[in-house]
Amino acid sequence: MLTPQSSELFDIPFYQFAQMKKHAPEMIEPTKAAYKHHWQIWRELIGRVADDLGEPFAPPHIERWCNGWQVRAHFFAYFKYAQYQDSAAIISVLLNRRRLTVSLDWHCYKAGVSPIALPQYNQWLDELDAQKYAAFDIWHGAEDEYADYATVAGTPSENIRLHNEDDFFCIGKHIERADLGKQDVQRWIVDAIEELTPLYEACFK
């Protein structure tokens, strides 16, 4: 189960092992141990979400807690339909020091090999039912992951406009750090993904 402590994990002064070694060598082993512990909980949670979702989703991608030279500033996983595994359109699940987020997103790192381009991803905006998704937050992809976002209900339709050809929107839901553990988070993630699925599918029309 995720708790506020799951998010507090990322409240550390250094992420790179070289910085830890230089400034606070005593934090290296405790940090590794804490990350391994919480990432195992994260991996098992995402696995259970995948089991609940089933087909047509492919097995999720779960980013590891460490890339060899630094620990992550967040835990990240994403889901795609099996038939669209090469696409940069994803439904992501992200836990950082502020909150847990489930969102429809454009995975920029995969854009070069994606069979759909950004204009196709942005097709979901044409399918956006402002009433159905009123409580969801919507934000530009370039916005910081820790920023405050407006809800669809609180965003005038004329403001849901792309700034340039490289711009895109994300739409999703959040649980703030202090509220983690107050709900069935597995069910919450599954429900959020299923609610976003029609918009995800719109990227491929």
mmCIF file of C-alpha atoms in Angstrom:
data_model
loop_
_atom_site.group_PDB
_atom_site.id
_atom_site.type_symbol
_atom_site.label_atom_id
_atom_site.label_comp_id
_atom_site.label_asym_id
_atom_site.label_seq_id
_atom_site.Cartn_x
_atom_site.Cartn_y
_atom_site.Cartn_z
ATOM 1 C CA MET A 1 0.000 0.000 0.000
ATOM 2 C CA LEU A 2 1.166 3.510 -0.758
ATOM 3 C CA THR A 3 1.392 5.896 2.190
ATOM 4 C CA PRO A 4 2.694 9.437 2.696
ATOM 5 C CA GLN A 5 6.053 7.802 3.463
ATOM 6 C CA SER A 6 6.081 6.397 -0.080
ATOM 7 C CA SER A 7 6.153 9.960 -1.376
ATOM 8 C CA GLU A 8 8.443 11.323 1.337
ATOM 9 C CA LEU A 9 11.077 8.901 0.027
ATOM 10 C CA PHE A 10 11.944 11.459 -2.656
ATOM 11 C CA ASP A 11 12.575 14.288 -0.173
ATOM 12 C CA ILE A 12 16.347 13.938 -0.211
ATOM 13 C CA PRO A 13 19.066 16.539 -0.874
ATOM 14 C CA PHE A 14 20.945 14.481 -3.472
ATOM 15 C CA TYR A 15 19.940 11.925 -6.085
ATOM 16 C CA GLN A 16 23.335 11.252 -7.659
ATOM 17 C CA PHE A 17 25.568 8.797 -5.829
ATOM 18 C CA ALA A 18 28.615 10.949 -6.612
ATOM 19 C CA GLN A 19 27.019 13.872 -4.772
ATOM 20 C CA MET A 20 26.085 11.654 -1.841
ATOM 21 C CA LYS A 21 29.616 10.281 -1.673
ATOM 22 C CA LYS A 22 31.059 13.790 -1.649
ATOM 23 C CA HIS A 23 28.632 15.524 0.712
ATOM 24 C CA ALA A 24 26.848 12.838 2.755
ATOM 25 C CA PRO A 25 28.363 9.359 2.333
ATOM 26 C CA GLU A 26 26.421 8.090 5.329
ATOM 27 C CA MET A 27 23.146 8.434 3.391
ATOM 28 C CA ILE A 28 24.094 6.110 0.509
ATOM 29 C CA GLU A 29 23.227 2.724 2.009
ATOM 30 C CA PRO A 30 20.079 3.852 3.895
ATOM 31 C CA THR A 31 18.860 5.571 0.726
ATOM 32 C CA LYS A 32 19.436 2.464 -1.377
ATOM 33 C CA ALA A 33 17.636 0.301 1.180
ATOM 34 C CA ALA A 34 14.659 2.663 1.398
ATOM 35 C CA TYR A 35 14.360 2.937 -2.374
ATOM 36 C CA LYS A 36 14.514 -0.831 -2.831
ATOM 37 C CA HIS A 37 11.819 -1.318 -0.184
ATOM 38 C CA HIS A 38 9.399 1.251 -1.570
ATOM 39 C CA TRP A 39 10.062 0.338 -5.193
ATOM 40 C CA GLN A 40 9.161 -3.279 -4.462
ATOM 41 C CA ILE A 41 5.813 -2.084 -3.095
ATOM 42 C CA TRP A 42 5.405 0.085 -6.203
ATOM 43 C CA ARG A 43 6.251 -2.751 -8.591
ATOM 44 C CA GLU A 44 3.798 -5.107 -6.913
ATOM 45 C CA LEU A 45 1.077 -2.440 -6.981
ATOM 46 C CA ILE A 46 1.533 -1.773 -10.699
ATOM 47 C CA GLY A 47 1.535 -5.525 -11.318
ATOM 48 C CA ARG A 48 -1.813 -5.899 -9.556
ATOM 49 C CA VAL A 49 -3.210 -2.970 -11.546
ATOM 50 C CA ALA A 50 -2.093 -4.724 -14.732
ATOM 51 C CA ASP A 51 -3.827 -7.926 -13.633
ATOM 52 C CA ASP A 52 -7.046 -5.989 -13.039
ATOM 53 C CA LEU A 53 -6.871 -4.233 -16.401
ATOM 54 C CA GLY A 54 -6.051 -7.291 -18.496
ATOM 55 C CA GLU A 55 -6.330 -7.175 -22.273
ATOM 56 C CA PRO A 56 -6.044 -5.237 -24.509
ATOM 57 C CA PHE A 57 -3.332 -3.683 -22.327
ATOM 58 C CA ALA A 58 0.192 -5.011 -22.687
ATOM 59 C CA PRO A 59 2.287 -5.712 -19.574
ATOM 60 C CA PRO A 60 3.266 -2.342 -18.089
ATOM 61 C CA HIS A 61 6.666 -0.732 -18.311
ATOM 62 C CA ILE A 62 7.982 -0.092 -14.795
ATOM 63 C CA GLU A 63 11.004 2.179 -14.550
ATOM 64 C CA ARG A 64 13.599 0.946 -12.064
ATOM 65 C CA TRP A 65 14.442 2.852 -8.883
ATOM 66 C CA CYS A 66 18.022 3.518 -9.983
ATOM 67 C CA ASN A 67 19.778 3.956 -13.321
ATOM 68 C CA GLY A 68 23.220 3.034 -12.004
ATOM 69 C CA TRP A 69 24.511 6.478 -11.109
ATOM 70 C CA GLN A 70 21.531 8.044 -9.364
ATOM 71 C CA VAL A 71 18.254 7.206 -7.679
ATOM 72 C CA ARG A 72 15.073 8.486 -9.296
ATOM 73 C CA ALA A 73 13.244 11.658 -8.313
ATOM 74 C CA HIS A 74 10.005 9.706 -8.838
ATOM 75 C CA PHE A 75 8.646 6.238 -9.549
ATOM 76 C CA PHE A 76 7.191 5.909 -13.038
ATOM 77 C CA ALA A 77 5.230 3.271 -14.926
ATOM 78 C CA TYR A 78 3.063 3.338 -18.009
ATOM 79 C CA PHE A 79 0.433 1.322 -19.807
ATOM 80 C CA LYS A 80 -0.284 0.874 -23.522
ATOM 81 C CA TYR A 81 -2.475 -1.395 -25.590
ATOM 82 C CA ALA A 82 -0.514 -4.367 -26.894
ATOM 83 C CA GLN A 83 -1.234 -3.336 -30.480
ATOM 84 C CA TYR A 84 0.217 0.136 -29.853
ATOM 85 C CA GLN A 85 3.348 -0.799 -27.914
ATOM 86 C CA ASP A 86 5.646 1.273 -30.136
ATOM 87 C CA SER A 87 3.519 4.378 -29.778
ATOM 88 C CA ALA A 88 4.526 7.375 -27.668
ATOM 89 C CA ALA A 89 0.950 7.776 -26.405
ATOM 90 C CA ILE A 90 0.808 6.336 -22.890
ATOM 91 C CA ILE A 91 -1.275 6.254 -19.746
ATOM 92 C CA SER A 92 1.289 6.961 -17.071
ATOM 93 C CA VAL A 93 1.350 6.367 -13.334
ATOM 94 C CA LEU A 94 3.798 8.573 -11.466
ATOM 95 C CA LEU A 95 4.638 8.969 -7.788
ATOM 96 C CA ASN A 96 6.803 11.915 -6.775
ATOM 97 C CA ARG A 97 7.444 13.878 -3.603
ATOM 98 C CA ARG A 98 4.167 15.765 -3.993
ATOM 99 C CA ARG A 99 1.543 13.289 -5.219
ATOM 100 C CA LEU A 100 0.447 10.230 -7.160
ATOM 101 C CA THR A 101 -0.711 10.952 -10.716
ATOM 102 C CA VAL A 102 -2.460 8.904 -13.394
ATOM 103 C CA SER A 103 -2.554 10.695 -16.735
ATOM 104 C CA LEU A 104 -2.746 10.458 -20.489
ATOM 105 C CA ASP A 105 0.663 11.579 -21.682
ATOM 106 C CA TRP A 106 2.984 11.820 -24.679
ATOM 107 C CA HIS A 107 6.221 9.931 -23.976
ATOM 108 C CA CYS A 108 8.698 12.228 -25.698
ATOM 109 C CA TYR A 109 11.543 9.712 -25.403
ATOM 110 C CA LYS A 110 9.614 7.359 -27.700
ATOM 111 C CA ALA A 111 8.521 9.988 -30.214
ATOM 112 C CA GLY A 112 11.266 9.099 -32.688
ATOM 113 C CA VAL A 113 10.035 5.526 -33.136
ATOM 114 C CA SER A 114 6.332 6.120 -32.587
ATOM 115 C CA PRO A 115 4.018 5.126 -35.466
ATOM 116 C CA ILE A 116 1.799 8.074 -34.557
ATOM 117 C CA ALA A 117 3.048 11.642 -34.404
ATOM 118 C CA LEU A 118 2.130 14.408 -31.991
ATOM 119 C CA PRO A 119 -0.779 15.760 -34.090
ATOM 120 C CA GLN A 120 -2.414 12.324 -33.877
ATOM 121 C CA TYR A 121 -1.892 12.165 -30.125
ATOM 122 C CA ASN A 122 -3.537 15.565 -29.806
ATOM 123 C CA GLN A 123 -6.685 14.195 -31.460
ATOM 124 C CA TRP A 124 -7.956 13.270 -28.008
ATOM 125 C CA LEU A 125 -8.678 16.955 -27.432
ATOM 126 C CA ASP A 126 -11.400 16.704 -30.078
ATOM 127 C CA GLU A 127 -13.039 13.913 -28.056
ATOM 128 C CA LEU A 128 -12.831 15.684 -24.699
ATOM 129 C CA ASP A 129 -16.214 15.733 -22.977
ATOM 130 C CA ALA A 130 -15.833 18.685 -20.622
ATOM 131 C CA GLN A 131 -18.690 17.485 -18.430
ATOM 132 C CA LYS A 132 -17.503 13.889 -18.118
ATOM 133 C CA TYR A 133 -13.925 14.938 -17.357
ATOM 134 C CA ALA A 134 -14.791 18.067 -15.366
ATOM 135 C CA ALA A 135 -12.925 16.927 -12.241
ATOM 136 C CA PHE A 136 -9.783 15.897 -14.124
ATOM 137 C CA ASP A 137 -6.796 18.217 -14.243
ATOM 138 C CA ILE A 138 -5.453 19.340 -17.619
ATOM 139 C CA TRP A 139 -2.003 20.786 -18.260
ATOM 140 C CA HIS A 140 0.568 21.433 -20.956
ATOM 141 C CA GLY A 141 3.187 18.712 -21.298
ATOM 142 C CA ALA A 142 5.998 21.204 -20.695
ATOM 143 C CA GLU A 143 4.661 22.133 -17.251
ATOM 144 C CA ASP A 144 6.584 20.965 -14.204
ATOM 145 C CA GLU A 145 5.444 17.695 -12.627
ATOM 146 C CA TYR A 146 5.152 19.461 -9.252
ATOM 147 C CA ALA A 147 3.075 22.389 -10.544
ATOM 148 C CA ASP A 148 -0.500 23.232 -9.640
ATOM 149 C CA TYR A 149 -2.829 22.311 -12.499
ATOM 150 C CA ALA A 150 -6.310 23.552 -13.328
ATOM 151 C CA THR A 151 -9.287 21.251 -13.685
ATOM 152 C CA VAL A 152 -11.102 20.850 -16.968
ATOM 153 C CA ALA A 153 -14.105 22.532 -15.327
ATOM 154 C CA GLY A 154 -11.911 25.444 -14.277
ATOM 155 C CA THR A 155 -10.319 25.907 -17.694
ATOM 156 C CA PRO A 156 -12.231 27.950 -20.290
ATOM 157 C CA SER A 157 -12.449 26.060 -23.573
ATOM 158 C CA GLU A 158 -10.586 28.841 -25.362
ATOM 159 C CA ASN A 159 -7.601 28.166 -23.084
ATOM 160 C CA ILE A 160 -7.365 24.533 -24.188
ATOM 161 C CA ARG A 161 -5.293 25.492 -27.191
ATOM 162 C CA LEU A 162 -1.882 24.297 -28.303
ATOM 163 C CA HIS A 163 0.860 26.917 -28.164
ATOM 164 C CA ASN A 164 2.909 25.532 -31.046
ATOM 165 C CA GLU A 165 3.519 22.388 -33.106
ATOM 166 C CA ASP A 166 5.542 20.810 -30.287
ATOM 167 C CA ASP A 167 2.916 21.430 -27.621
ATOM 168 C CA PHE A 168 0.600 18.817 -26.147
ATOM 169 C CA PHE A 169 -1.764 18.433 -23.226
ATOM 170 C CA CYS A 170 -1.921 15.866 -20.455
ATOM 171 C CA ILE A 171 -5.086 15.036 -18.564
ATOM 172 C CA GLY A 172 -5.268 13.120 -15.326
ATOM 173 C CA LYS A 173 -6.084 12.694 -11.655
ATOM 174 C CA HIS A 174 -4.000 13.020 -8.506
ATOM 175 C CA ILE A 175 -3.825 11.919 -4.897
ATOM 176 C CA GLU A 176 -1.830 14.358 -2.797
ATOM 177 C CA ARG A 177 0.883 12.956 -0.554
ATOM 178 C CA ALA A 178 -0.977 13.501 2.715
ATOM 179 C CA ASP A 179 -3.969 11.553 1.370
ATOM 180 C CA LEU A 180 -2.088 8.440 0.267
ATOM 181 C CA GLY A 181 -3.298 5.401 2.185
ATOM 182 C CA LYS A 182 -6.804 6.758 2.744
ATOM 183 C CA GLN A 183 -8.221 4.859 -0.234
ATOM 184 C CA ASP A 184 -7.895 1.610 -2.153
ATOM 185 C CA VAL A 185 -5.128 2.985 -4.352
ATOM 186 C CA GLN A 186 -5.082 -0.057 -6.618
ATOM 187 C CA ARG A 187 -8.776 0.410 -7.413
ATOM 188 C CA TRP A 188 -8.272 4.164 -7.780
ATOM 189 C CA ILE A 189 -5.494 3.695 -10.365
ATOM 190 C CA VAL A 190 -7.497 1.109 -12.311
ATOM 191 C CA ASP A 191 -10.568 3.354 -12.347
ATOM 192 C CA ALA A 192 -8.538 6.372 -13.480
ATOM 193 C CA ILE A 193 -6.914 4.394 -16.305
ATOM 194 C CA GLU A 194 -10.274 3.057 -17.452
ATOM 195 C CA GLU A 195 -11.739 6.564 -17.418
ATOM 196 C CA LEU A 196 -8.849 7.805 -19.572
ATOM 197 C CA THR A 197 -9.023 4.893 -22.011
ATOM 198 C CA PRO A 198 -11.541 6.519 -24.420
ATOM 199 C CA LEU A 199 -9.204 9.504 -24.792
ATOM 200 C CA TYR A 200 -6.226 7.182 -25.250
ATOM 201 C CA GLU A 201 -8.095 5.330 -27.994
ATOM 202 C CA ALA A 202 -8.889 8.652 -29.693
ATOM 203 C CA CYS A 203 -5.157 9.110 -30.347
ATOM 204 C CA PHE A 204 -5.298 6.256 -32.865
ATOM 205 C CA LYS A 205 -8.368 7.180 -34.904
#
